[in-house]
Amino acid sequence: MTDESLPTPYSEDDQAFLASAGIAVSVQPEGVLVSGDDVAVEGYLARIKDLAGDAVQVTGVDKTSFTSAAAVAGAAATNAVGQGQFVRLSPESLKMLQSYRVMPGTGGYNRMTVVDASHKFRGQMQWQNVSMTPTRALGVQMLAVQIALQTAVQSVADAVERVQGTVDKILVLAQASQVGDVVGNHEALSRIAKVFGETGALPTADWESIASLGPVLEVGIARLREHAKRTVAGFDSLKPVQDRASYLKNAVEDKRLGETLQLLVIAEQSLYLWQKMRIERVRATEPEHLETVVKSARVLLLEHFERDGELLIHARSELANYATVKPLEIVRWISTSDLKRDISSLRQDLDDFASARGSQVAGWIEHEDPSISDALAEVGNRAKAVGGAAVAIGGKAVDAGASGLGWLGRNLQNVAVGRKSAEPARPSVNPDK
């Protein structure tokens, strides 16, 4: 029996199960796809948010993305991925939810019932694996990667406004002057992606107008990130306060570290849009290469997650060391004042970068040394000390670095303690692991 002749990836019992208020969940490296009964999905997502707090991002699966995935997996794939939600979590958050049995512990598709006859969410979760054919699995993987590309950057509107008139200088500083018009390329890619999202069509003329941008954007991103790293590497907390103030002023005003980070965000979102269009182009014209292209996009997302996270954490650490004014340096009040001003400005730049990148749903600063947050909190508005990222993502000032447990770990620990007497005993879990 061919793959296309299979009526559904589920057995008859599974179909009946899912039809009676159940959900199907696919755990992918980029996020978690959740589909099924609307009430059940809503209850399940509420449970995730209850445990993970604001360290979770939920995005609806748009019609175009679903249609593309269905075209790969076959029309019957609607039972597996249609009308669903995409849940983005940091890797640490996902591991924690799996430890508490809120997520299935393995990849692939899994199913469960989450509501009772009264449509109340059940606390006890039983996961069972549901097998999928390789073709349909590829459709699900493509869907997850495309949504991850679409949501990897939260917004670039502020970034575009910030870098207007300075792009050429930033690119020269980053030794990327041959990259071209970053903002213009972003606008072109955004227009084509918008039309594709609305119509599901990617005309050859549209693709050919952007086909050459991918490698150019990758070069630009690498050089912008390297310029930011070099600038941060020049921080030397052992130097006298007047020298530290001078270097920091140079980093802010001459090396334009803040604008570099904002241009990096714009270039990254452009590349992600290009990758999404590339996947669609290959799906439509060279489906035999689709798996390879999806894998390459997956590798790209992981690489950017790691490198941007390292850049942010290192910059925050160096800035915190810079912010420490030694007792004998207080008399140099002019330099100290300048130092605090520029540290406050650069801290906000780092917050803006983390916020635009979603802070990978707060995962980047999950295990940051509390002393870093404390040091940065001494400069400027304490409510924004952790990074406006936590404020912007969650809508409340949460110090994600204030405890070794981390933000998600504390939430889960509190919930576990609160429900210990009300639910069956579960294996103990160390939130630090």
PDB file of C-alpha atoms in Angstrom, residues 17-132:
ATOM      1  CA  PHE A  17      -9.816   8.807  20.483  1.00  0.00           C
ATOM      2  CA  LEU A  18      -8.860  12.115  18.877  1.00  0.00           C
ATOM      3  CA  ALA A  19     -12.427  12.783  17.848  1.00  0.00           C
ATOM      4  CA  SER A  20     -13.526  12.538  21.470  1.00  0.00           C
ATOM      5  CA  ALA A  21     -11.798  15.559  22.930  1.00  0.00           C
ATOM      6  CA  GLY A  22      -8.175  14.554  22.467  1.00  0.00           C
ATOM      7  CA  ILE A  23      -5.048  16.252  21.171  1.00  0.00           C
ATOM      8  CA  ALA A  24      -2.017  15.259  19.139  1.00  0.00           C
ATOM      9  CA  VAL A  25       1.385  16.744  19.956  1.00  0.00           C
ATOM     10  CA  SER A  26       4.545  16.673  17.877  1.00  0.00           C
ATOM     11  CA  VAL A  27       7.772  17.664  19.610  1.00  0.00           C
ATOM     12  CA  GLN A  28      10.216  19.168  17.123  1.00  0.00           C
ATOM     13  CA  PRO A  29      13.593  20.852  17.793  1.00  0.00           C
ATOM     14  CA  GLU A  30      12.114  24.256  16.901  1.00  0.00           C
ATOM     15  CA  GLY A  31       8.945  23.961  18.960  1.00  0.00           C
ATOM     16  CA  VAL A  32       5.869  21.884  19.670  1.00  0.00           C
ATOM     17  CA  LEU A  33       2.915  21.436  17.309  1.00  0.00           C
ATOM     18  CA  VAL A  34      -0.414  20.920  19.065  1.00  0.00           C
ATOM     19  CA  SER A  35      -3.636  20.009  17.252  1.00  0.00           C
ATOM     20  CA  GLY A  36      -7.018  18.466  17.959  1.00  0.00           C
ATOM     21  CA  ASP A  37     -10.273  19.413  19.653  1.00  0.00           C
ATOM     22  CA  ASP A  38     -10.425  23.189  20.233  1.00  0.00           C
ATOM     23  CA  VAL A  39     -11.482  22.895  23.871  1.00  0.00           C
ATOM     24  CA  ALA A  40      -8.820  20.290  24.564  1.00  0.00           C
ATOM     25  CA  VAL A  41      -6.077  22.321  22.880  1.00  0.00           C
ATOM     26  CA  GLU A  42      -7.111  25.450  24.757  1.00  0.00           C
ATOM     27  CA  GLY A  43      -7.033  23.595  28.070  1.00  0.00           C
ATOM     28  CA  TYR A  44      -3.665  22.066  27.308  1.00  0.00           C
ATOM     29  CA  LEU A  45      -2.119  25.407  26.333  1.00  0.00           C
ATOM     30  CA  ALA A  46      -3.540  26.965  29.502  1.00  0.00           C
ATOM     31  CA  ARG A  47      -1.799  24.243  31.495  1.00  0.00           C
ATOM     32  CA  ILE A  48       1.520  24.939  29.783  1.00  0.00           C
ATOM     33  CA  LYS A  49       1.196  28.668  30.465  1.00  0.00           C
ATOM     34  CA  ASP A  50       0.233  27.984  34.068  1.00  0.00           C
ATOM     35  CA  LEU A  51       3.462  26.064  34.596  1.00  0.00           C
ATOM     36  CA  ALA A  52       5.842  27.983  32.351  1.00  0.00           C
ATOM     37  CA  GLY A  53       4.556  31.478  33.073  1.00  0.00           C
ATOM     38  CA  ASP A  54       5.642  33.841  30.324  1.00  0.00           C
ATOM     39  CA  ALA A  55       8.441  31.550  29.149  1.00  0.00           C
ATOM     40  CA  VAL A  56       6.225  30.313  26.350  1.00  0.00           C
ATOM     41  CA  GLN A  57       5.187  31.678  22.969  1.00  0.00           C
ATOM     42  CA  VAL A  58       2.109  30.347  21.169  1.00  0.00           C
ATOM     43  CA  THR A  59       1.507  30.998  17.470  1.00  0.00           C
ATOM     44  CA  GLY A  60      -1.408  29.841  15.368  1.00  0.00           C
ATOM     45  CA  VAL A  61      -0.600  27.694  12.346  1.00  0.00           C
ATOM     46  CA  ASP A  62      -1.574  29.889   9.408  1.00  0.00           C
ATOM     47  CA  LYS A  63      -3.513  28.467   6.477  1.00  0.00           C
ATOM     48  CA  THR A  64      -0.671  28.851   3.992  1.00  0.00           C
ATOM     49  CA  SER A  65       1.858  26.997   6.146  1.00  0.00           C
ATOM     50  CA  PHE A  66      -0.645  24.244   6.778  1.00  0.00           C
ATOM     51  CA  THR A  67      -1.475  23.933   3.084  1.00  0.00           C
ATOM     52  CA  SER A  68       2.202  23.603   2.184  1.00  0.00           C
ATOM     53  CA  ALA A  69       2.698  20.904   4.809  1.00  0.00           C
ATOM     54  CA  ALA A  70      -0.402  19.067   3.627  1.00  0.00           C
ATOM     55  CA  ALA A  71       0.915  19.164   0.061  1.00  0.00           C
ATOM     56  CA  VAL A  72       4.002  17.295   1.235  1.00  0.00           C
ATOM     57  CA  ALA A  73       2.275  14.849   3.562  1.00  0.00           C
ATOM     58  CA  GLY A  74      -0.879  14.260   1.536  1.00  0.00           C
ATOM     59  CA  ALA A  75      -4.377  15.652   1.993  1.00  0.00           C
ATOM     60  CA  ALA A  76      -5.075  13.353   4.934  1.00  0.00           C
ATOM     61  CA  ALA A  77      -2.352  15.143   6.911  1.00  0.00           C
ATOM     62  CA  THR A  78      -5.053  17.559   8.046  1.00  0.00           C
ATOM     63  CA  ASN A  79      -5.723  15.067  10.830  1.00  0.00           C
ATOM     64  CA  ALA A  80      -2.167  15.474  12.045  1.00  0.00           C
ATOM     65  CA  VAL A  81      -1.270  19.131  11.684  1.00  0.00           C
ATOM     66  CA  GLY A  82      -4.320  21.103  10.639  1.00  0.00           C
ATOM     67  CA  GLN A  83      -5.862  23.947  12.609  1.00  0.00           C
ATOM     68  CA  GLY A  84      -3.167  23.706  15.257  1.00  0.00           C
ATOM     69  CA  GLN A  85      -0.921  25.815  17.451  1.00  0.00           C
ATOM     70  CA  PHE A  86       2.853  26.137  17.488  1.00  0.00           C
ATOM     71  CA  VAL A  87       4.365  26.430  20.963  1.00  0.00           C
ATOM     72  CA  ARG A  88       7.881  27.841  21.218  1.00  0.00           C
ATOM     73  CA  LEU A  89       9.918  27.118  24.336  1.00  0.00           C
ATOM     74  CA  SER A  90      13.578  27.297  25.210  1.00  0.00           C
ATOM     75  CA  PRO A  91      15.275  23.859  25.248  1.00  0.00           C
ATOM     76  CA  GLU A  92      15.538  24.109  29.037  1.00  0.00           C
ATOM     77  CA  SER A  93      11.825  24.865  29.347  1.00  0.00           C
ATOM     78  CA  LEU A  94      10.903  21.897  27.166  1.00  0.00           C
ATOM     79  CA  LYS A  95      13.040  19.546  29.262  1.00  0.00           C
ATOM     80  CA  MET A  96      11.392  20.830  32.415  1.00  0.00           C
ATOM     81  CA  LEU A  97       7.876  20.334  31.056  1.00  0.00           C
ATOM     82  CA  GLN A  98       8.816  16.836  29.945  1.00  0.00           C
ATOM     83  CA  SER A  99      10.133  16.100  33.433  1.00  0.00           C
ATOM     84  CA  TYR A 100       6.745  17.062  34.853  1.00  0.00           C
ATOM     85  CA  ARG A 101       4.974  14.960  32.206  1.00  0.00           C
ATOM     86  CA  VAL A 102       3.318  17.987  30.650  1.00  0.00           C
ATOM     87  CA  MET A 103       5.058  17.231  27.342  1.00  0.00           C
ATOM     88  CA  PRO A 104       5.757  13.836  25.803  1.00  0.00           C
ATOM     89  CA  GLY A 105       9.326  12.791  26.403  1.00  0.00           C
ATOM     90  CA  THR A 106      10.185  11.725  22.868  1.00  0.00           C
ATOM     91  CA  GLY A 107       9.978  13.150  19.380  1.00  0.00           C
ATOM     92  CA  GLY A 108       7.381  12.208  16.783  1.00  0.00           C
ATOM     93  CA  TYR A 109       3.645  12.380  17.238  1.00  0.00           C
ATOM     94  CA  ASN A 110       1.958  11.579  20.546  1.00  0.00           C
ATOM     95  CA  ARG A 111      -1.661  11.683  21.650  1.00  0.00           C
ATOM     96  CA  MET A 112      -3.624  12.096  24.859  1.00  0.00           C
ATOM     97  CA  THR A 113      -7.025  13.050  26.272  1.00  0.00           C
ATOM     98  CA  VAL A 114      -7.001  16.269  28.229  1.00  0.00           C
ATOM     99  CA  VAL A 115     -10.627  17.006  29.100  1.00  0.00           C
ATOM    100  CA  ASP A 116     -13.337  15.073  30.902  1.00  0.00           C
ATOM    101  CA  ALA A 117     -17.057  14.938  30.163  1.00  0.00           C
ATOM    102  CA  SER A 118     -17.462  18.379  31.736  1.00  0.00           C
ATOM    103  CA  HIS A 119     -14.722  19.809  29.488  1.00  0.00           C
ATOM    104  CA  LYS A 120     -12.463  20.297  32.528  1.00  0.00           C
ATOM    105  CA  PHE A 121      -8.766  19.943  32.080  1.00  0.00           C
ATOM    106  CA  ARG A 122      -7.301  16.750  33.520  1.00  0.00           C
ATOM    107  CA  GLY A 123      -4.149  16.924  35.610  1.00  0.00           C
ATOM    108  CA  GLN A 124      -3.094  13.355  34.889  1.00  0.00           C
ATOM    109  CA  MET A 125      -1.500  12.955  31.441  1.00  0.00           C
ATOM    110  CA  GLN A 126      -0.955   9.714  29.572  1.00  0.00           C
ATOM    111  CA  TRP A 127       1.047   9.921  26.356  1.00  0.00           C
ATOM    112  CA  GLN A 128       0.998   7.265  23.668  1.00  0.00           C
ATOM    113  CA  ASN A 129       3.144   7.308  20.537  1.00  0.00           C
ATOM    114  CA  VAL A 130       1.423   7.496  17.159  1.00  0.00           C
ATOM    115  CA  SER A 131       3.457   6.322  14.188  1.00  0.00           C
ATOM    116  CA  MET A 132       3.742   8.422  11.031  1.00  0.00           C
TER     117      MET A 132
END
